[in-house]
Amino acid sequence: GGTGRFSLDAFRHEALSEVGSTNSECLARARAGDSGLLWITAGRQIAGRGRRGRAWTSEPGNLYASLLLINPAEPQRVASLPLAVAVAVHAAVRAVLPPGGEPLEVKWPNDILIGRRKTCGILLEGEGLPDGRRAVVVGIGINIRHMPDNAPYGVTRLADHGAGVSPEELFAHLYKEMAIVLDAWDEGRGTAEISRRWRDVACGIGEKITVNLSDRSLVGTFAGIDDRGFLMLDTGERAPMPIAAGDVFFE
Ligand code: BTN
């Protein structure tokens, strides 16, 4: 990072050996008055959480990290935070993978895939605090040595792609890349740059996809993303349909 709010030395880091969930721990710290820019990592989680209420299996050997932000931006701009986080996590994983392997890509909005199999999940959570502040927690789980054996989608782990890295080494890259990207994201600087970097590493643009929304599914061509980070789905209507949240499936 540069000299702004999210410069490299503005962050604190607490490494725990074991915790329920690093996301829950960050939220608890926020409720207790923490001022944010706090990273919490854990060697293992006993109640790791994924998106849509799913559990996130968290054995020792993978990376479990959460970043607490307090009032990071106005709500409208927080919508583009998942893209910024995906770009940073992608760069951190890129740094530890040997060149020339299967493609390392981002799946909308912010899964990280190797060879189209998921190797990293990101869970963003927000909470209004009693004192009027807003806490946003960015939770990142990266499969290094382990992966779930019962996932409803293809999964992989860095160790199977020649990255014999420790969680600590990978976290050092993540810490740095997040500071750089958040610094650019802050105050709207770098929005275009972040969406360009996201598109450069995105998988499936131009392909036929199914998007599961909470109440229905849509089929169309993945036309790209807009600067808010919404998925643009070409359903054959005159203008592509912007989608704020959903699960994407490729053919
Ligand atoms: C997903 O379902 O894709 C998101 C998974 C997010 C897992 C990470 S591990 C660190 C942090 N703490 C949690 O309880 N979840 C996130």
mmCIF file of C-alpha atoms and ligand atoms in Angstrom:
data_model
loop_
_atom_site.group_PDB
_atom_site.id
_atom_site.type_symbol
_atom_site.label_atom_id
_atom_site.label_comp_id
_atom_site.label_asym_id
_atom_site.label_seq_id
_atom_site.Cartn_x
_atom_site.Cartn_y
_atom_site.Cartn_z
ATOM 1 C CA GLY A 1 0.000 0.000 0.000
ATOM 2 C CA GLY A 2 0.888 3.642 -0.281
ATOM 3 C CA THR A 3 0.380 6.320 2.330
ATOM 4 C CA GLY A 4 -3.410 6.128 2.674
ATOM 5 C CA ARG A 5 -5.720 4.502 5.205
ATOM 6 C CA PHE A 6 -4.742 1.054 3.942
ATOM 7 C CA SER A 7 -0.962 1.451 3.880
ATOM 8 C CA LEU A 8 1.003 -1.726 4.698
ATOM 9 C CA ASP A 9 1.862 -0.715 8.257
ATOM 10 C CA ALA A 10 -1.720 0.323 9.131
ATOM 11 C CA PHE A 11 -2.728 -3.324 9.690
ATOM 12 C CA ARG A 12 -2.377 -5.421 12.834
ATOM 13 C CA HIS A 13 -2.164 -9.221 12.815
ATOM 14 C CA GLU A 14 -3.086 -11.735 15.483
ATOM 15 C CA ALA A 15 -2.221 -15.380 14.828
ATOM 16 C CA LEU A 16 -4.327 -17.846 16.860
ATOM 17 C CA SER A 17 -3.656 -21.552 16.936
ATOM 18 C CA GLU A 18 -7.341 -22.492 17.099
ATOM 19 C CA VAL A 19 -10.630 -20.581 16.955
ATOM 20 C CA GLY A 20 -14.294 -21.266 16.168
ATOM 21 C CA SER A 21 -14.281 -19.032 13.084
ATOM 22 C CA THR A 22 -11.878 -16.198 12.293
ATOM 23 C CA ASN A 23 -14.851 -14.290 10.815
ATOM 24 C CA SER A 24 -16.847 -14.657 14.051
ATOM 25 C CA GLU A 25 -13.766 -13.659 16.058
ATOM 26 C CA CYS A 26 -13.405 -10.443 13.998
ATOM 27 C CA LEU A 27 -17.102 -9.626 14.511
ATOM 28 C CA ALA A 28 -16.713 -10.194 18.272
ATOM 29 C CA ARG A 29 -13.723 -7.816 18.327
ATOM 30 C CA ALA A 30 -15.771 -5.204 16.431
ATOM 31 C CA ARG A 31 -18.595 -5.471 18.988
ATOM 32 C CA ALA A 32 -15.986 -5.042 21.732
ATOM 33 C CA GLY A 33 -14.863 -1.732 20.161
ATOM 34 C CA ASP A 34 -11.926 -2.707 17.930
ATOM 35 C CA SER A 35 -11.063 0.047 15.459
ATOM 36 C CA GLY A 36 -10.498 -2.314 12.511
ATOM 37 C CA LEU A 37 -7.643 -3.094 10.105
ATOM 38 C CA LEU A 38 -7.161 -6.219 12.196
ATOM 39 C CA TRP A 39 -6.172 -9.527 10.601
ATOM 40 C CA ILE A 40 -6.950 -12.673 12.537
ATOM 41 C CA THR A 41 -5.508 -15.965 11.306
ATOM 42 C CA ALA A 42 -5.934 -19.400 12.827
ATOM 43 C CA GLY A 43 -4.114 -22.698 12.466
ATOM 44 C CA ARG A 44 -7.471 -24.440 12.468
ATOM 45 C CA GLN A 45 -11.145 -23.560 12.919
ATOM 46 C CA ILE A 46 -13.664 -25.720 14.698
ATOM 47 C CA ALA A 47 -16.721 -23.909 13.333
ATOM 48 C CA GLY A 48 -15.506 -22.478 10.006
ATOM 49 C CA ARG A 49 -18.294 -20.923 7.959
ATOM 50 C CA GLY A 50 -18.848 -20.784 4.203
ATOM 51 C CA ARG A 51 -21.336 -18.922 2.055
ATOM 52 C CA ARG A 52 -25.050 -19.663 2.218
ATOM 53 C CA GLY A 53 -24.849 -21.134 5.703
ATOM 54 C CA ARG A 54 -22.530 -23.958 4.654
ATOM 55 C CA ALA A 55 -19.743 -25.211 6.903
ATOM 56 C CA TRP A 56 -16.087 -24.698 5.864
ATOM 57 C CA THR A 57 -13.987 -27.692 6.887
ATOM 58 C CA SER A 58 -10.852 -26.271 8.482
ATOM 59 C CA GLU A 59 -8.092 -28.756 9.225
ATOM 60 C CA PRO A 60 -4.554 -27.587 10.064
ATOM 61 C CA GLY A 61 -2.383 -26.919 6.992
ATOM 62 C CA ASN A 62 -4.699 -24.567 5.070
ATOM 63 C CA LEU A 63 -4.931 -20.787 5.407
ATOM 64 C CA TYR A 64 -7.784 -19.332 7.459
ATOM 65 C CA ALA A 65 -7.696 -15.538 7.618
ATOM 66 C CA SER A 66 -10.158 -12.723 8.270
ATOM 67 C CA LEU A 67 -9.725 -8.976 8.009
ATOM 68 C CA LEU A 68 -11.888 -6.637 10.078
ATOM 69 C CA LEU A 69 -12.710 -3.278 8.500
ATOM 70 C CA ILE A 70 -14.733 -0.567 10.237
ATOM 71 C CA ASN A 71 -16.670 1.869 8.031
ATOM 72 C CA PRO A 72 -14.586 0.933 4.966
ATOM 73 C CA ALA A 73 -16.690 2.996 2.541
ATOM 74 C CA GLU A 74 -20.255 4.048 1.803
ATOM 75 C CA PRO A 75 -22.516 0.983 1.236
ATOM 76 C CA GLN A 76 -22.691 1.590 -2.505
ATOM 77 C CA ARG A 77 -18.918 1.167 -2.823
ATOM 78 C CA VAL A 78 -18.741 -1.768 -0.427
ATOM 79 C CA ALA A 79 -20.564 -3.640 -3.222
ATOM 80 C CA SER A 80 -17.327 -3.610 -5.239
ATOM 81 C CA LEU A 81 -15.216 -4.903 -2.315
ATOM 82 C CA PRO A 82 -15.637 -8.591 -3.324
ATOM 83 C CA LEU A 83 -13.952 -7.852 -6.658
ATOM 84 C CA ALA A 84 -11.051 -6.072 -4.985
ATOM 85 C CA VAL A 85 -10.601 -8.949 -2.547
ATOM 86 C CA ALA A 86 -10.696 -11.530 -5.349
ATOM 87 C CA VAL A 87 -8.003 -9.625 -7.267
ATOM 88 C CA ALA A 88 -5.771 -9.509 -4.169
ATOM 89 C CA VAL A 89 -6.263 -13.187 -3.297
ATOM 90 C CA HIS A 90 -5.609 -14.154 -6.917
ATOM 91 C CA ALA A 91 -2.317 -12.226 -6.849
ATOM 92 C CA ALA A 92 -1.285 -13.844 -3.551
ATOM 93 C CA VAL A 93 -1.935 -17.355 -4.898
ATOM 94 C CA ARG A 94 -0.235 -16.494 -8.219
ATOM 95 C CA ALA A 95 2.896 -15.577 -6.255
ATOM 96 C CA VAL A 96 3.245 -19.088 -4.789
ATOM 97 C CA LEU A 97 2.258 -21.186 -7.837
ATOM 98 C CA PRO A 98 4.951 -22.306 -10.272
ATOM 99 C CA PRO A 99 4.367 -20.893 -13.770
ATOM 100 C CA GLY A 100 2.879 -22.942 -16.564
ATOM 101 C CA GLY A 101 0.258 -24.937 -14.673
ATOM 102 C CA GLU A 102 -3.494 -25.065 -15.149
ATOM 103 C CA PRO A 103 -5.161 -21.643 -15.322
ATOM 104 C CA LEU A 104 -5.626 -19.733 -12.063
ATOM 105 C CA GLU A 105 -8.915 -17.878 -12.429
ATOM 106 C CA VAL A 106 -11.544 -15.932 -10.531
ATOM 107 C CA LYS A 107 -15.136 -17.139 -10.617
ATOM 108 C CA TRP A 108 -17.765 -14.467 -10.113
ATOM 109 C CA PRO A 109 -17.932 -12.926 -7.685
ATOM 110 C CA ASN A 110 -14.940 -14.164 -5.727
ATOM 111 C CA ASP A 111 -14.044 -17.836 -5.740
ATOM 112 C CA ILE A 112 -10.510 -18.680 -6.885
ATOM 113 C CA LEU A 113 -10.208 -21.697 -9.181
ATOM 114 C CA ILE A 114 -7.306 -23.714 -10.534
ATOM 115 C CA GLY A 115 -8.253 -25.692 -13.636
ATOM 116 C CA ARG A 116 -11.888 -24.741 -12.892
ATOM 117 C CA ARG A 117 -11.803 -26.373 -9.470
ATOM 118 C CA LYS A 118 -12.254 -24.294 -6.334
ATOM 119 C CA THR A 119 -9.162 -23.739 -4.220
ATOM 120 C CA CYS A 120 -10.231 -20.712 -2.229
ATOM 121 C CA GLY A 121 -13.448 -19.313 -0.808
ATOM 122 C CA ILE A 122 -14.197 -15.799 0.386
ATOM 123 C CA LEU A 123 -16.949 -14.877 2.837
ATOM 124 C CA LEU A 124 -17.787 -11.193 3.298
ATOM 125 C CA GLU A 125 -20.007 -10.302 6.233
ATOM 126 C CA GLY A 126 -21.319 -6.948 7.432
ATOM 127 C CA GLU A 127 -22.842 -5.929 10.720
ATOM 128 C CA GLY A 128 -24.185 -2.630 12.095
ATOM 129 C CA LEU A 129 -22.716 -2.021 15.550
ATOM 130 C CA PRO A 130 -24.732 -0.535 18.463
ATOM 131 C CA ASP A 131 -22.619 2.652 18.326
ATOM 132 C CA GLY A 132 -23.599 3.257 14.677
ATOM 133 C CA ARG A 133 -20.359 2.063 13.115
ATOM 134 C CA ARG A 134 -20.423 -0.622 10.455
ATOM 135 C CA ALA A 135 -18.175 -3.674 10.611
ATOM 136 C CA VAL A 136 -17.210 -5.504 7.433
ATOM 137 C CA VAL A 137 -15.308 -8.779 7.713
ATOM 138 C CA VAL A 138 -13.445 -10.314 4.781
ATOM 139 C CA GLY A 139 -12.900 -14.022 5.431
ATOM 140 C CA ILE A 140 -10.543 -16.012 3.222
ATOM 141 C CA GLY A 141 -9.991 -19.763 3.244
ATOM 142 C CA ILE A 142 -7.336 -21.221 0.936
ATOM 143 C CA ASN A 143 -6.898 -24.979 0.413
ATOM 144 C CA ILE A 144 -3.174 -25.674 0.628
ATOM 145 C CA ARG A 145 -2.857 -29.260 1.904
ATOM 146 C CA HIS A 146 -6.511 -30.214 2.431
ATOM 147 C CA MET A 147 -9.803 -29.946 0.579
ATOM 148 C CA PRO A 148 -13.295 -31.125 1.456
ATOM 149 C CA ASP A 149 -14.247 -34.581 0.188
ATOM 150 C CA ASN A 150 -17.976 -33.871 0.025
ATOM 151 C CA ALA A 151 -18.173 -30.539 -1.833
ATOM 152 C CA PRO A 152 -21.084 -30.053 -4.271
ATOM 153 C CA TYR A 153 -18.575 -28.652 -6.835
ATOM 154 C CA GLY A 154 -15.051 -29.522 -8.022
ATOM 155 C CA VAL A 155 -12.329 -28.723 -5.503
ATOM 156 C CA THR A 156 -8.545 -28.735 -5.460
ATOM 157 C CA ARG A 157 -5.605 -27.666 -3.259
ATOM 158 C CA LEU A 158 -2.369 -25.791 -3.894
ATOM 159 C CA ALA A 159 -0.217 -28.784 -2.904
ATOM 160 C CA ASP A 160 -1.530 -30.635 -5.990
ATOM 161 C CA HIS A 161 -0.268 -27.798 -8.217
ATOM 162 C CA GLY A 162 3.321 -27.625 -7.067
ATOM 163 C CA ALA A 163 2.844 -24.995 -4.357
ATOM 164 C CA GLY A 164 4.307 -26.533 -1.209
ATOM 165 C CA VAL A 165 3.817 -23.344 0.747
ATOM 166 C CA SER A 166 3.069 -22.919 4.459
ATOM 167 C CA PRO A 167 -0.036 -20.992 5.589
ATOM 168 C CA GLU A 168 2.337 -18.372 7.088
ATOM 169 C CA GLU A 169 4.200 -17.821 3.797
ATOM 170 C CA LEU A 170 0.953 -17.560 1.862
ATOM 171 C CA PHE A 171 -0.460 -15.146 4.438
ATOM 172 C CA ALA A 172 2.564 -12.846 3.988
ATOM 173 C CA HIS A 173 1.658 -12.524 0.292
ATOM 174 C CA LEU A 174 -2.040 -12.063 1.081
ATOM 175 C CA TYR A 175 -1.309 -9.342 3.657
ATOM 176 C CA LYS A 176 0.765 -7.392 1.132
ATOM 177 C CA GLU A 177 -1.563 -7.817 -1.868
ATOM 178 C CA MET A 178 -4.643 -6.872 0.176
ATOM 179 C CA ALA A 179 -2.960 -3.664 1.364
ATOM 180 C CA ILE A 180 -2.015 -2.726 -2.201
ATOM 181 C CA VAL A 181 -5.452 -3.462 -3.663
ATOM 182 C CA LEU A 182 -7.441 -1.915 -0.779
ATOM 183 C CA ASP A 183 -5.301 1.204 -0.998
ATOM 184 C CA ALA A 184 -6.238 1.525 -4.690
ATOM 185 C CA TRP A 185 -9.892 0.700 -3.951
ATOM 186 C CA ASP A 186 -10.105 3.333 -1.196
ATOM 187 C CA GLU A 187 -11.978 6.525 -2.064
ATOM 188 C CA GLY A 188 -12.767 5.123 -5.494
ATOM 189 C CA ARG A 189 -9.201 5.362 -6.727
ATOM 190 C CA GLY A 190 -8.425 2.353 -8.835
ATOM 191 C CA THR A 191 -12.023 1.174 -9.397
ATOM 192 C CA ALA A 192 -11.519 0.877 -13.150
ATOM 193 C CA GLU A 193 -8.097 -0.706 -12.605
ATOM 194 C CA ILE A 194 -9.556 -3.295 -10.209
ATOM 195 C CA SER A 195 -12.390 -4.264 -12.545
ATOM 196 C CA ARG A 196 -9.901 -4.502 -15.419
ATOM 197 C CA ARG A 197 -7.621 -6.766 -13.365
ATOM 198 C CA TRP A 198 -10.674 -8.835 -12.337
ATOM 199 C CA ARG A 199 -11.789 -9.269 -15.973
ATOM 200 C CA ASP A 200 -8.225 -10.244 -17.002
ATOM 201 C CA VAL A 201 -8.320 -13.268 -14.700
ATOM 202 C CA ALA A 202 -12.037 -14.095 -14.797
ATOM 203 C CA CYS A 203 -13.212 -17.427 -16.100
ATOM 204 C CA GLY A 204 -16.154 -17.962 -18.388
ATOM 205 C CA ILE A 205 -16.743 -14.534 -19.934
ATOM 206 C CA GLY A 206 -18.584 -15.180 -23.216
ATOM 207 C CA GLU A 207 -19.719 -18.641 -22.089
ATOM 208 C CA LYS A 208 -23.212 -19.932 -21.500
ATOM 209 C CA ILE A 209 -23.971 -20.003 -17.762
ATOM 210 C CA THR A 210 -26.772 -20.689 -15.325
ATOM 211 C CA VAL A 211 -27.161 -18.266 -12.433
ATOM 212 C CA ASN A 212 -29.065 -19.483 -9.388
ATOM 213 C CA LEU A 213 -30.758 -16.592 -7.606
ATOM 214 C CA SER A 214 -32.472 -17.081 -4.260
ATOM 215 C CA ASP A 215 -35.853 -17.702 -5.901
ATOM 216 C CA ARG A 216 -35.134 -18.772 -9.507
ATOM 217 C CA SER A 217 -32.470 -19.678 -12.092
ATOM 218 C CA LEU A 218 -31.507 -17.713 -15.193
ATOM 219 C CA VAL A 219 -29.678 -18.978 -18.261
ATOM 220 C CA GLY A 220 -27.721 -16.772 -20.627
ATOM 221 C CA THR A 221 -24.299 -15.691 -21.828
ATOM 222 C CA PHE A 222 -21.859 -14.282 -19.241
ATOM 223 C CA ALA A 223 -21.285 -10.844 -20.831
ATOM 224 C CA GLY A 224 -18.861 -9.578 -18.146
ATOM 225 C CA ILE A 225 -19.161 -7.319 -15.109
ATOM 226 C CA ASP A 226 -19.973 -3.646 -14.701
ATOM 227 C CA ASP A 227 -17.948 -1.280 -12.514
ATOM 228 C CA ARG A 228 -20.141 -2.067 -9.492
ATOM 229 C CA GLY A 229 -19.116 -5.685 -9.866
ATOM 230 C CA PHE A 230 -22.553 -6.878 -10.970
ATOM 231 C CA LEU A 231 -22.605 -9.852 -13.332
ATOM 232 C CA MET A 232 -24.005 -8.905 -16.741
ATOM 233 C CA LEU A 233 -26.124 -11.724 -18.143
ATOM 234 C CA ASP A 234 -27.110 -11.629 -21.799
ATOM 235 C CA THR A 235 -30.465 -13.379 -21.919
ATOM 236 C CA GLY A 236 -31.295 -12.356 -25.487
ATOM 237 C CA GLU A 237 -33.221 -9.279 -24.335
ATOM 238 C CA ARG A 238 -32.124 -5.892 -25.636
ATOM 239 C CA ALA A 239 -29.790 -5.040 -22.735
ATOM 240 C CA PRO A 240 -27.833 -7.501 -20.553
ATOM 241 C CA MET A 241 -29.347 -8.038 -17.107
ATOM 242 C CA PRO A 242 -27.221 -6.884 -14.113
ATOM 243 C CA ILE A 243 -27.144 -9.418 -11.266
ATOM 244 C CA ALA A 244 -25.949 -8.421 -7.791
ATOM 245 C CA ALA A 245 -25.787 -11.845 -6.110
ATOM 246 C CA GLY A 246 -26.117 -15.476 -7.153
ATOM 247 C CA ASP A 247 -24.305 -18.765 -7.769
ATOM 248 C CA VAL A 248 -22.831 -19.316 -11.236
ATOM 249 C CA PHE A 249 -22.651 -22.682 -12.982
ATOM 250 C CA PHE A 250 -20.784 -23.279 -16.241
ATOM 251 C CA GLU A 251 -21.956 -25.795 -18.829
HETATM 252 C C1 BTN B 1 -17.229 -19.996 0.617
HETATM 253 O O1 BTN B 1 -18.224 -20.644 0.986
HETATM 254 O O2 BTN B 1 -16.788 -20.087 -0.525
HETATM 255 C C2 BTN B 1 -16.539 -19.049 1.583
HETATM 256 C C3 BTN B 1 -15.615 -19.759 2.528
HETATM 257 C C4 BTN B 1 -14.898 -18.814 3.489
HETATM 258 C C5 BTN B 1 -14.039 -19.554 4.493
HETATM 259 C C6 BTN B 1 -13.190 -18.624 5.315
HETATM 260 S S1 BTN B 1 -11.982 -19.486 6.282
HETATM 261 C C7 BTN B 1 -11.614 -18.012 7.171
HETATM 262 C C8 BTN B 1 -12.948 -17.314 7.416
HETATM 263 N N1 BTN B 1 -13.576 -17.796 8.635
HETATM 264 C C9 BTN B 1 -14.711 -18.466 8.380
HETATM 265 O O3 BTN B 1 -15.437 -19.011 9.259
HETATM 266 N N2 BTN B 1 -14.958 -18.478 7.055
HETATM 267 C C10 BTN B 1 -13.938 -17.750 6.323
#
